Coordinates of C-alpha atoms in Angstrom, one line a residue:
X1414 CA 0.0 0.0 0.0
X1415 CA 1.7 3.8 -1.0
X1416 CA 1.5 5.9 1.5
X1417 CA -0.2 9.7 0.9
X1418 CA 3.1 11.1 0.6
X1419 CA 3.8 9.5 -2.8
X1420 CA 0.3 9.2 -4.1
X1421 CA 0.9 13.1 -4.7
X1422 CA 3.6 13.2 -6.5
X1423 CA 2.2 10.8 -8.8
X1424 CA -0.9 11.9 -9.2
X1425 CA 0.6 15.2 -10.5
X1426 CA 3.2 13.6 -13.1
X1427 CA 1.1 10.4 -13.4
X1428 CA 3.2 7.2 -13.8
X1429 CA 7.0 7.3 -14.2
X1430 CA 8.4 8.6 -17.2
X1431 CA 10.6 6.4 -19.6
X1432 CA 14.2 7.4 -19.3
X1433 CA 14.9 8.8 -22.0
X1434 CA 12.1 11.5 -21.1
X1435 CA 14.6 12.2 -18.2
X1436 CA 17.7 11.8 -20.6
X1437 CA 16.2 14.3 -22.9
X1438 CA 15.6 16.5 -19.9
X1439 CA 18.9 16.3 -18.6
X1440 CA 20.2 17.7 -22.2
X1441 CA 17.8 20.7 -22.2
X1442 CA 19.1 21.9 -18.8
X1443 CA 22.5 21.3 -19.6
X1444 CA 21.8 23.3 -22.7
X1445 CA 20.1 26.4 -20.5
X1446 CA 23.2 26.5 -18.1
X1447 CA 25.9 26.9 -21.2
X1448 CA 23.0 29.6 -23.2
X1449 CA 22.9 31.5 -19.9
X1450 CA 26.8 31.3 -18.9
X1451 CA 27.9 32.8 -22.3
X1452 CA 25.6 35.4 -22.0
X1453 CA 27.2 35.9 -18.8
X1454 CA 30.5 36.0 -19.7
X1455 CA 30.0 38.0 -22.7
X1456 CA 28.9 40.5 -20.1
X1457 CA 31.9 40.6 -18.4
X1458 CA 33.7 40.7 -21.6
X1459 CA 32.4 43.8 -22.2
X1460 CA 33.7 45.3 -18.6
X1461 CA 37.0 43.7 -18.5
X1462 CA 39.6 45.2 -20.9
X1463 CA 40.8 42.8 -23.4
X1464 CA 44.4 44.1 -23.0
X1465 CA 46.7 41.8 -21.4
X1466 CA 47.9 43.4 -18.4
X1467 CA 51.4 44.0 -17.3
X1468 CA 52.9 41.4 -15.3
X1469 CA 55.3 43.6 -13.3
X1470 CA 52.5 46.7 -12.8
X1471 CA 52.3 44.8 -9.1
X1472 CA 55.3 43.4 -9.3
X1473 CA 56.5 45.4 -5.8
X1474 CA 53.1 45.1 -3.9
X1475 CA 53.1 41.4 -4.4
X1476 CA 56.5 41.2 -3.4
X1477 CA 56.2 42.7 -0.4
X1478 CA 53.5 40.8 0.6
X1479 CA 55.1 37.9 0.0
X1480 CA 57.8 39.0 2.3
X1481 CA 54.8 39.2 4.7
X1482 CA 53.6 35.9 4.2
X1483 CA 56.6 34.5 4.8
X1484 CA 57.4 36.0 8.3
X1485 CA 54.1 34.9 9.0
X1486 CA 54.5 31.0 8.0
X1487 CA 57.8 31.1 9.7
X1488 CA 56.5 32.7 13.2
X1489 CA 54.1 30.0 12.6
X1490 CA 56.5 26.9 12.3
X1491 CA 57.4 24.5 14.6
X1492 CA 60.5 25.0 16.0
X1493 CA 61.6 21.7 14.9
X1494 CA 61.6 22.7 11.2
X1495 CA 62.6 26.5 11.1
X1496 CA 66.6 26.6 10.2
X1497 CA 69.1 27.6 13.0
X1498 CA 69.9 31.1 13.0
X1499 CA 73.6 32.6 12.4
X1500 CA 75.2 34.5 15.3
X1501 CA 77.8 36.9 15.5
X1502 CA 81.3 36.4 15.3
X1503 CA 83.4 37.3 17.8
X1504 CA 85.6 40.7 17.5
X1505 CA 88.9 38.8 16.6
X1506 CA 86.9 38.4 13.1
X1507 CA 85.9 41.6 13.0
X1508 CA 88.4 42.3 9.8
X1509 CA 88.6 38.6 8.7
X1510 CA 89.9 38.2 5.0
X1511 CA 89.4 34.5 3.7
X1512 CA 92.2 32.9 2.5
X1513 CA 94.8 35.6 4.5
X1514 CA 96.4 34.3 7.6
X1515 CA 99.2 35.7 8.5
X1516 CA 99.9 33.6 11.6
X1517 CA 99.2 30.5 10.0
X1518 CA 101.0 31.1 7.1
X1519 CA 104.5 31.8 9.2
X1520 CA 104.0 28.3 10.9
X1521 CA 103.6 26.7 8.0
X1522 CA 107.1 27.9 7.1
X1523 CA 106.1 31.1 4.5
X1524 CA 108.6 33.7 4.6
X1525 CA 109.7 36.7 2.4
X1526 CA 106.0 38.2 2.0
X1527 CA 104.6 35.4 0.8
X1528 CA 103.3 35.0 4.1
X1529 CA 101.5 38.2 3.4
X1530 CA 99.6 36.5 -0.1
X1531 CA 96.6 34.5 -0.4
X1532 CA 97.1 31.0 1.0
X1533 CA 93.2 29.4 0.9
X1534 CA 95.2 26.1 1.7
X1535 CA 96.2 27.7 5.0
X1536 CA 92.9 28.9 5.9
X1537 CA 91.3 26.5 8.5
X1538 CA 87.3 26.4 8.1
X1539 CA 85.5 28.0 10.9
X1540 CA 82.0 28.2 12.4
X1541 CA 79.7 30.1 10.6
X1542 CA 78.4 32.9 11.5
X1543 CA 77.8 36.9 10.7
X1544 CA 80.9 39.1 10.5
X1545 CA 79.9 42.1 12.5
X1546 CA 80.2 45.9 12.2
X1547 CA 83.1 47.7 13.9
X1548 CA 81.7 49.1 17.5
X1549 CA 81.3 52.5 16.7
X1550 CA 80.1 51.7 12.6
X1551 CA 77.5 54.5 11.4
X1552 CA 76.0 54.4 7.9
X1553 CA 78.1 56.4 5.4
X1554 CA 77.4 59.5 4.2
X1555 CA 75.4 60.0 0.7
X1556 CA 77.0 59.6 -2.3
X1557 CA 79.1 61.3 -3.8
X1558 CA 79.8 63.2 -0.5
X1559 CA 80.4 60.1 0.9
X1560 CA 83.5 60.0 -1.2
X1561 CA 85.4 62.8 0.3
X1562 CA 84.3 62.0 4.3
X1563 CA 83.6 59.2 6.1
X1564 CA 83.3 57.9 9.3
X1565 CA 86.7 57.4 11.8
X1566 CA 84.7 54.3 13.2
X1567 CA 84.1 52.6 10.0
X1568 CA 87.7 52.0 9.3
X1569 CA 90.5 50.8 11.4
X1570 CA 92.6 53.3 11.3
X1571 CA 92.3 55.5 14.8
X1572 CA 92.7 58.7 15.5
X1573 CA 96.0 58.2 17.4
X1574 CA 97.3 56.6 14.3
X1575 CA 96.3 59.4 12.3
X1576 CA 97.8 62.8 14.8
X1577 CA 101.0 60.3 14.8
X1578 CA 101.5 59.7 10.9
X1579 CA 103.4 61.9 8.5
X1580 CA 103.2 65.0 7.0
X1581 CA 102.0 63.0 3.4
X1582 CA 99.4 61.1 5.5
X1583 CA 98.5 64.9 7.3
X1584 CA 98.2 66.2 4.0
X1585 CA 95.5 63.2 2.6
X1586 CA 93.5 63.8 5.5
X1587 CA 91.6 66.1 7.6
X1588 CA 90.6 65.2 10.7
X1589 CA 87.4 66.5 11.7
X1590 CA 85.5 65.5 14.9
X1591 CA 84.3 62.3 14.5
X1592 CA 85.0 62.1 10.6
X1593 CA 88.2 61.9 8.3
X1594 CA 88.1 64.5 5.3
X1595 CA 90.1 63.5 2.1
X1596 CA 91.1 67.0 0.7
X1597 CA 91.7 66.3 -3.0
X1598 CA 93.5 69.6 -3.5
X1599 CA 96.2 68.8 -0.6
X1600 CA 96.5 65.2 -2.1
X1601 CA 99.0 62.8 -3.3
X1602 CA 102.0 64.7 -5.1
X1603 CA 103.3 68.0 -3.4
X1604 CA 101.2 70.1 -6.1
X1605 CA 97.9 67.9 -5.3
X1606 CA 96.3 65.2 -7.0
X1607 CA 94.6 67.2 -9.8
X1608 CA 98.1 68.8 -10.7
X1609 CA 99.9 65.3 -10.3
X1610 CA 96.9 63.8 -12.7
X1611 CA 97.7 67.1 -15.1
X1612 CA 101.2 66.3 -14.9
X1613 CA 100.6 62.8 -15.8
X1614 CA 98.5 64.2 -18.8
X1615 CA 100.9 66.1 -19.9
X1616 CA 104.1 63.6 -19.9
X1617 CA 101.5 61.3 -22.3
X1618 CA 101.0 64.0 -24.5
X1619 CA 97.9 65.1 -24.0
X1620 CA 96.6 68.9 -23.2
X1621 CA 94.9 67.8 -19.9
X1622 CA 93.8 65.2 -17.7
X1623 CA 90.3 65.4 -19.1
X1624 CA 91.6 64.3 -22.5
X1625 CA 92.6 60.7 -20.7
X1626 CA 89.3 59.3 -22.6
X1627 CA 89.5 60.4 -25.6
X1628 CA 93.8 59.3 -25.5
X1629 CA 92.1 55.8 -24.9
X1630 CA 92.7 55.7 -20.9
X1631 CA 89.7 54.7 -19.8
X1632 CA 90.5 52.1 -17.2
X1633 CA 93.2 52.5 -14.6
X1634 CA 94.6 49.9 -12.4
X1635 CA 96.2 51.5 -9.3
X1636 CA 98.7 49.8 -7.0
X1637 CA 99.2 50.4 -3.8
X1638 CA 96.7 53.7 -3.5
X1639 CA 96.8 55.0 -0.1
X1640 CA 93.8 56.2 1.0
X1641 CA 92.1 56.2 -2.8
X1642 CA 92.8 60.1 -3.6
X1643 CA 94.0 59.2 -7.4
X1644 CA 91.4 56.9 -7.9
X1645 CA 88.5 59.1 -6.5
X1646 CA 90.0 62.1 -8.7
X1647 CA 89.9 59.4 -12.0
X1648 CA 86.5 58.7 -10.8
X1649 CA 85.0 62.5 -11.3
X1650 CA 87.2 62.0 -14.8
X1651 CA 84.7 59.2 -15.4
X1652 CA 87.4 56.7 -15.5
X1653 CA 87.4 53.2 -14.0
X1654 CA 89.8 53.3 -11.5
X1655 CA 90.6 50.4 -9.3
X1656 CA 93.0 50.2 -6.1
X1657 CA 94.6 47.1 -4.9
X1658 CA 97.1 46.7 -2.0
X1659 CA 98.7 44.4 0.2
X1660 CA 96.9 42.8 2.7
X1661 CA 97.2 44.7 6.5
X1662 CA 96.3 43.6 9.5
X1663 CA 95.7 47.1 9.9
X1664 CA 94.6 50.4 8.6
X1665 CA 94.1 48.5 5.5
X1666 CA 94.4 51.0 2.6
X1667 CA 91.6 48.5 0.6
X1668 CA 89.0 48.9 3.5
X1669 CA 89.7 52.9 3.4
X1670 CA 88.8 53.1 0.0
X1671 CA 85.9 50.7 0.0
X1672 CA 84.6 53.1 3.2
X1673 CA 84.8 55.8 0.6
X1674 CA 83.1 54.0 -2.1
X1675 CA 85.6 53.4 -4.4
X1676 CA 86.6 49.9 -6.2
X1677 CA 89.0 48.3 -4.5
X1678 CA 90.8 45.0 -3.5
X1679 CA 93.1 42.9 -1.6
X1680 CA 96.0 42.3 -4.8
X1681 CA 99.8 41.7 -4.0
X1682 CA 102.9 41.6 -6.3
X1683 CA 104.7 38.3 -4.3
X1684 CA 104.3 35.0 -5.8
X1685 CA 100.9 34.9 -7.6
X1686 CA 98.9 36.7 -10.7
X1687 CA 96.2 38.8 -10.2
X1688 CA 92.7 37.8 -10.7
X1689 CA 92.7 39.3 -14.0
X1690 CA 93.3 38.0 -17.8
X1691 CA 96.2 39.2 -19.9
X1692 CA 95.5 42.5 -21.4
X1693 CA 93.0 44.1 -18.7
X1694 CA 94.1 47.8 -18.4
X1695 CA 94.7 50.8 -20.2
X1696 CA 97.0 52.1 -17.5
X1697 CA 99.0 51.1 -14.1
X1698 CA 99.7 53.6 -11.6
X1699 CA 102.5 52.9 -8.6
X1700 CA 102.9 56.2 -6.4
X1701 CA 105.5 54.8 -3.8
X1702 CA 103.8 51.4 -3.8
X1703 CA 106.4 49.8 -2.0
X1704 CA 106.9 47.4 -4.5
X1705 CA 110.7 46.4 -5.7
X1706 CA 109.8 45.9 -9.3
X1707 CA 113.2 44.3 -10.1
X1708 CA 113.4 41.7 -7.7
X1709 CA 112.7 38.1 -8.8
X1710 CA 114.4 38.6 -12.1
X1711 CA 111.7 40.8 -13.4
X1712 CA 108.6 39.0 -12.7
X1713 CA 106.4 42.1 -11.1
X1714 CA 107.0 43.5 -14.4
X1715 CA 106.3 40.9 -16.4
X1716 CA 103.0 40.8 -14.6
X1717 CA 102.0 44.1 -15.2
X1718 CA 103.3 43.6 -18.6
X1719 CA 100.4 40.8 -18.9
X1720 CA 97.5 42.5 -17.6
X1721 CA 98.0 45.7 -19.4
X1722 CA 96.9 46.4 -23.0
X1723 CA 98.7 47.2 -26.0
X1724 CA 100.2 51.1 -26.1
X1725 CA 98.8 51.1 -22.6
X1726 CA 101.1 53.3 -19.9
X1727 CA 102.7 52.4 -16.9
X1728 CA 103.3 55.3 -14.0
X1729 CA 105.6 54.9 -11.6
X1730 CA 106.4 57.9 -9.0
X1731 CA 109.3 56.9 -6.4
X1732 CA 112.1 58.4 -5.1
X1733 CA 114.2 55.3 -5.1
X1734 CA 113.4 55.2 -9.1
X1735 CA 115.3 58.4 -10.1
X1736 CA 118.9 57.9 -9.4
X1737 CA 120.1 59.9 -12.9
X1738 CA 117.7 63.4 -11.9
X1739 CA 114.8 64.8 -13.5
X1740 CA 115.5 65.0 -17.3
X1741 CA 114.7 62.0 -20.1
X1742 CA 118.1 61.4 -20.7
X1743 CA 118.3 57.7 -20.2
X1744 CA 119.3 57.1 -24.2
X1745 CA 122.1 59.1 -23.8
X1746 CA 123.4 57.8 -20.4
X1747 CA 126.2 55.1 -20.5
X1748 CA 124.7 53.6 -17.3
X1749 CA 120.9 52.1 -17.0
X1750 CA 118.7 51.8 -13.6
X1751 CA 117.9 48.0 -13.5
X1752 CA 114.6 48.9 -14.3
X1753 CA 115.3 51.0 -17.0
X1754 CA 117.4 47.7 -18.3
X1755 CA 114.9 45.2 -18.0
X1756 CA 111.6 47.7 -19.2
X1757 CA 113.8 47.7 -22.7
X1758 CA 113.7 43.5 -22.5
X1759 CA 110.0 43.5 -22.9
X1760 CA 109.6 46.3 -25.6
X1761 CA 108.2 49.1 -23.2
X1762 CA 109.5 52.5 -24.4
X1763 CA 109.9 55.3 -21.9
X1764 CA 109.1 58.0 -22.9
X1765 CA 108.7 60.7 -20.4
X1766 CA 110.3 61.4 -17.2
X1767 CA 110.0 64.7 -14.6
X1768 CA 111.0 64.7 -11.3
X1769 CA 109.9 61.4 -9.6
X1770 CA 107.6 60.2 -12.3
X1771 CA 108.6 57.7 -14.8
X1772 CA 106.1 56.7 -17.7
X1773 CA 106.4 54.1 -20.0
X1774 CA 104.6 52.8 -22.8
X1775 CA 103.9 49.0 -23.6
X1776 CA 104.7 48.3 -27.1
X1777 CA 101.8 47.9 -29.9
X1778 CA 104.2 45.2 -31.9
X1779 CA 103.3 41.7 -30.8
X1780 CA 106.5 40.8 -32.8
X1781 CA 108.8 42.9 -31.1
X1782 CA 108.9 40.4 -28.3
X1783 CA 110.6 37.9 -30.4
X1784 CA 112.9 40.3 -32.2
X1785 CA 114.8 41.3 -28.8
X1786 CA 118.3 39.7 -28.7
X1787 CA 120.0 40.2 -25.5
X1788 CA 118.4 38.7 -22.5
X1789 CA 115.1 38.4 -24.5
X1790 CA 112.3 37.0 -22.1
X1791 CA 110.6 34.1 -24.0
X1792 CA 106.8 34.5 -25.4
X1793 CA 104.3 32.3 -23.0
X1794 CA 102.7 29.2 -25.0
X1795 CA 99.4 29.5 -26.2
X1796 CA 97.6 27.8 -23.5
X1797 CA 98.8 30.4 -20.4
X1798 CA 96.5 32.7 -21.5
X1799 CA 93.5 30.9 -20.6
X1800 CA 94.6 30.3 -16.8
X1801 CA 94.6 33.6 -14.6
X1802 CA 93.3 33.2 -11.4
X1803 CA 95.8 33.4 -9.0
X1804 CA 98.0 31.6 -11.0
X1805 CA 102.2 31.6 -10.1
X1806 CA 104.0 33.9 -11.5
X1807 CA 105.1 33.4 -15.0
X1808 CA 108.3 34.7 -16.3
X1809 CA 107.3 34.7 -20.0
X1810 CA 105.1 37.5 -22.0
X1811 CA 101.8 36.8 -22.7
X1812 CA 98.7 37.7 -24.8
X1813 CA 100.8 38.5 -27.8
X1814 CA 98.6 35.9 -30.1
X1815 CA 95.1 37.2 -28.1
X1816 CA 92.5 38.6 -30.8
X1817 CA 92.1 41.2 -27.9
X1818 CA 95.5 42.5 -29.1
X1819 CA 94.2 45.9 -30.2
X1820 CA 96.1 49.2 -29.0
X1821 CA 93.9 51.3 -26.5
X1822 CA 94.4 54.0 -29.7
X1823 CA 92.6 51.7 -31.8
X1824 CA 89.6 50.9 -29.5
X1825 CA 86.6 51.6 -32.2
X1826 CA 88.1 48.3 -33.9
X1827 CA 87.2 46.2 -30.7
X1828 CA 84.0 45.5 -29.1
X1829 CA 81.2 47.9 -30.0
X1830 CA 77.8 48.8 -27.7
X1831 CA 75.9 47.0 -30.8
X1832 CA 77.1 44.2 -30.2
X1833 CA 75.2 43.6 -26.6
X1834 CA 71.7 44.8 -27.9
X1835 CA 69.9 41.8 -27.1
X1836 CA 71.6 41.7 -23.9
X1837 CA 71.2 45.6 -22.9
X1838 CA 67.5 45.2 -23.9
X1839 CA 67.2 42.8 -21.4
X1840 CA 69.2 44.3 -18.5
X1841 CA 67.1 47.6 -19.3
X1842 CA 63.9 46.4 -17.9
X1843 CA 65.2 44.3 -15.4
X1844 CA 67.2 47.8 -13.8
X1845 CA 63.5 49.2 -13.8
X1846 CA 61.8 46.3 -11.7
X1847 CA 65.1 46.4 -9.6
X1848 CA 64.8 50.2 -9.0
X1849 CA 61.0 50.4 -8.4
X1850 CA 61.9 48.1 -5.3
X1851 CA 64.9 49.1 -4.2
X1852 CA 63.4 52.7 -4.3
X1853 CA 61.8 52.8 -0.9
X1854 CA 64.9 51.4 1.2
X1855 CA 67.7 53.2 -0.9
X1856 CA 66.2 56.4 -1.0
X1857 CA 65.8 58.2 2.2
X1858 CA 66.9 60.9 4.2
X1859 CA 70.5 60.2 5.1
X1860 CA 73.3 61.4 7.2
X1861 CA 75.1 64.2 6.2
X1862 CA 78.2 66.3 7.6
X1863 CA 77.0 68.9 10.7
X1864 CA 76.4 72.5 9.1
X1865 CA 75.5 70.8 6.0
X1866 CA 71.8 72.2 4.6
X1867 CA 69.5 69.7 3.8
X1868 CA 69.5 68.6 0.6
X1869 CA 66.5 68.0 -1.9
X1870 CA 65.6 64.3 -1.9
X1871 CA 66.1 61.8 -2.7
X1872 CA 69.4 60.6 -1.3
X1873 CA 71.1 57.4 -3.2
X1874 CA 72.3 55.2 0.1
X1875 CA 73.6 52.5 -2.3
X1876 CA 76.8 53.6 -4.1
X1877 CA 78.2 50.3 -5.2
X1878 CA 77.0 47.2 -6.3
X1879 CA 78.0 43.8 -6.8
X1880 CA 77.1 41.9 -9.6
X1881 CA 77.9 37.8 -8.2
X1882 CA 77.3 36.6 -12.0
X1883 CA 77.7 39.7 -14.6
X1884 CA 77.9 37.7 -17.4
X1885 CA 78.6 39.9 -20.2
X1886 CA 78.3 43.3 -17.7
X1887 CA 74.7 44.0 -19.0
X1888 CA 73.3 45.9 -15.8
X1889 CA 76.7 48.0 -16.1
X1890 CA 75.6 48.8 -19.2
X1891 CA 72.5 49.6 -17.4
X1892 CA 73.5 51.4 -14.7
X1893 CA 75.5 53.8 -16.8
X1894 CA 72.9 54.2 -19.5
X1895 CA 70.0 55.8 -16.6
X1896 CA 72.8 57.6 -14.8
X1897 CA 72.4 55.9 -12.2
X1898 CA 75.4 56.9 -9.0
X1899 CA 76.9 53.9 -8.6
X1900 CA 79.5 51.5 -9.9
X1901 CA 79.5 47.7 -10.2
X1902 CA 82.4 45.6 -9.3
X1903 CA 81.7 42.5 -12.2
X1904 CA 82.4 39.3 -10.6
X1905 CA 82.4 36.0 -13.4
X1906 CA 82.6 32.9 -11.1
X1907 CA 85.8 30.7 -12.1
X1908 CA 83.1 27.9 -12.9
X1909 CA 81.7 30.0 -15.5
X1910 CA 82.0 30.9 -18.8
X1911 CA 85.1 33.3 -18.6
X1912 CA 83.6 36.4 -20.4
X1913 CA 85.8 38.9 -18.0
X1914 CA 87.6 40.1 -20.9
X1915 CA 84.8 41.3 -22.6
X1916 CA 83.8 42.9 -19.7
X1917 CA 87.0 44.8 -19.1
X1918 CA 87.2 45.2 -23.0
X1919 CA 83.7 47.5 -22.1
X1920 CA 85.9 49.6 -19.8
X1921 CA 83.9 48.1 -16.6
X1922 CA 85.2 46.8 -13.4
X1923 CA 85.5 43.3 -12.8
X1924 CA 87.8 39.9 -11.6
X1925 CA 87.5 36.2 -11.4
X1926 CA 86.0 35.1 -8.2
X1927 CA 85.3 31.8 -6.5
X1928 CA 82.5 31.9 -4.2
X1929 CA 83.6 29.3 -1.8
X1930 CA 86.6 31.6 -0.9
X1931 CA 84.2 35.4 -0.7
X1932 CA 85.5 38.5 0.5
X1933 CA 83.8 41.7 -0.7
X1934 CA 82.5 44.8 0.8
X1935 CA 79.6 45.9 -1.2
X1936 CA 76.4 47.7 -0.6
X1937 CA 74.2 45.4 -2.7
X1938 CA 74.2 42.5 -3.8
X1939 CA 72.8 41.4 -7.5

């Protein structure tokens, strides 16, 4: 018997309906539902925009959030699975240098300063953990006034060291209250560093030291540079100037000139090549360097001979290098300085000399090396040219066979901007995203010197920047090309593609690296 619940429904639809009634049902309401979603849609259609819409027009708002997310999961993680967090080092680290262990290199039985070079083999691997600030660190002054003053408590030089240095070192630097003050005008030479760089002009040839550029001097390799007055004087010249010095447990003259925002890096002339490929730099500068360039038969020579470019210069200003006096009369003499000697063995011709200053100029003849008869020095195989990272010292001459033989005079024959467009497209709109978020941290009201007024914002905080894989230098390229104020230290990894020379060939700063060994000082990080 039904009960009067059902009897209802069926005596409204009557007896059940073959299926495929219901089938045919099914269909029309499937039908309805796709009628009335297209209408829908086509609705919408006419709102939305058909224009795809920028990817990156919410590029820094995601990011951010992101960044927000993420502190959140991680406050919210067990403690189990959130990674163990780095401490500080203790203050012996404060100026650790991988791969430079002074101590540990004199018990291993190093001795004439090459205990002072890079030994990674000596270096002992320690705990990790963050290498912290000196006590009394303060953020650096904007840029470019950073440049001329910085902080005393940056750098380890003190105060006491500086009242007891020399009249040079008084003459560099101004001490005021809690800041050093580089004075370019009282600077290196007796007449300053922009006469000393007019001087140098001059004995090349040239009217001033603004015609450098157009001489082909664009990128200058200086050794041993003080406290970075020459180099921060090339700088305003637009010139690529990097220092390198001797490691120093001390007052290192490297950290004094990345405090001021200069390139610069730990380099010695003892027992190894420099992190650079044959035929780097248009011109080396040694201002009492303290480097004996004769000793070890030549070899210091020979190395700068390597890294620097065809009809490229070498400066050298000592006292100990001008035994004969002040004119160019070395032809003529009967007696040569051992220098003078051996700078005639590997084609270099001098050819300008006043007061302290000697200048020589590397030959443009890649035969002329083989054409020298009397204690000749031999012409490197082939293969030496594609090993230069802190390689031993080589006593033979090479690059001579390089297709990156051209004279810096010559330069419009080399590597040309066309050649990177793909490339500089690239890097173009990547500098944009990087700027748009980089904008609100770097760009802020900054410390300036006391009496100062304030300046119109905004203030670049960044001044450098380290490119860990440049590549072909591309955001260089970029950096340069929106006027950007910075400069980009180029680092290729030595287990990559070695395209430093054509990044030093672009008149940029660069050098092999290998990132299990780093040591840099940079603001950011690319």
């Amino acid at each position: 018997m039904r009960s009067p619940w059902f009897s209802k429904p069926l005596a409204v639809f009557g007896r059940r309906p073959p299926i495929s009634s219901l089938l045919l049902c099914v269909v029309c309401v499937l039908g309805l539902i796709a009628i009335l979603g297209s209408t829908s849609l086509s609705v919408f259609d006419s709102v939305t925009p058909t224009r795809v819409p920028d990817i990156y027009s919410n590029y820094r708002r995601l990011k951010e959030q992101a960044a927000v997310d993420y502190l959140e999961l991680r406050t919210l993680s067990s403690g189990a699975g959130r990674q163990r967090e780095l401490g500080l080092c203790g203050r012996e680290l404060e100026n650790y240098v991988p791969c430079y262990n002074v101590s540990a290199n004199l018990l291993s039985g190093l001795k004439d300063g090459e205990e002072f070079d890079r030994h990674c083999e000596m270096s002992r691997p320690r705990e990790q953990c963050l290498v912290r600030p000196p006590k009394d660190y303060k953020i650096p002054l904007r840029w470019p006034a950073g440049k001329d003053v910085i902080w005393s408590g940056n750098v380890k030089i003190t105060k006491d060291q500086f009242l007891s240095s020399g009249s040079m070192t008084k003459r560099l630097m101004l001490l005021e209250e809690n800041q050093f003050a580089f004075h370019s005008e009282d600077g290196l030479i007796f007449d300053g560093v922009k006469d000393y760089s007019h001087q140098v002009a001059e004995m090349i040839g040239l009217g001033g030291d603004s015609e450098f550029v157009q001489a082909g001097v664009r990128t200058v390799l200086d050794i041993g540079c003080g406290f970075g007055s020459f180099g921060a004087h090339l700088v305003s010249l637009k010139l690529m100037s990097v220092c390198i010095a001797a490691y120093e447990a001390t007052g290192s003259q490297v950290q004094m000139a990345l405090e001021r925002g200069l390139p610069a890096m730990i380099g010695n002339f003892i027992s190894r090549q420099l992190p650079y490929p044959s035929l780097s730099f248009d011109m080396i500068h040694c201002a009492q360097c303290g480097i004996v360039w004769n000793k070890k038969d030549g070899m210091f020579l020979i190395e700068v001979d390597r890294v620097l470019k065809p009809g490229g210069y070498f400066v050298l200003t000592s006292p100990a290098s001008n035994p004969h006096g002040s004119s160019l009369s070395s032809k003529k003499r009967s007696t040569l300085t051992p220098i003078e000697e051996f700078t005639e063995k590997i084609c270099w011709n001098l050819i300008a000399q006043q007061d302290e200053t000697f200048i020589w100029q590397k030959t443009v003849d890649a035969h002329c090396y083989k054409t020298r008869k009397h204690g000749a020095i031999p012409v490197c195989n082939d293969g030496h040219d594609s090993a230069s990272y802190y390689q031993p010292l080589m006593s033979c001459i090479s690059g001579t066979t390089s297709n990156r033989w051209i004279p810096i005079q010559n330069r419009s024959s080399g590597v040309l901007p066309e050649d990177y467009f793909e490339d500089s497209q690239v890097w173009r709109s990547a500098l944009r995203n990087y700027w748009s978020l980089l904008s609100p941290i770097i760009f802020s009201d900054h410390p300036k010197r006391p009496g100062d007024e304030d300046p119109t914002p905004p203030f670049n905080m960044v001044r450098n920047v380290m490119d860990m894989n440049a590549q072909y230098g591309g955001l260089n390229a970029a950096m340069l090309e929106e006027k950007k104020l910075v400069w980009v230290m180029n680092v290729v990894p030595v287990r990559a593609p070695n395209t430093l020379p054509l990044i030093l060939d672009r008149g940029f700063a660069g050098v092999l690296h290998d990132w299990y060994v780093s040591s840099f000082k940079m603001h950011a990080v690319i």
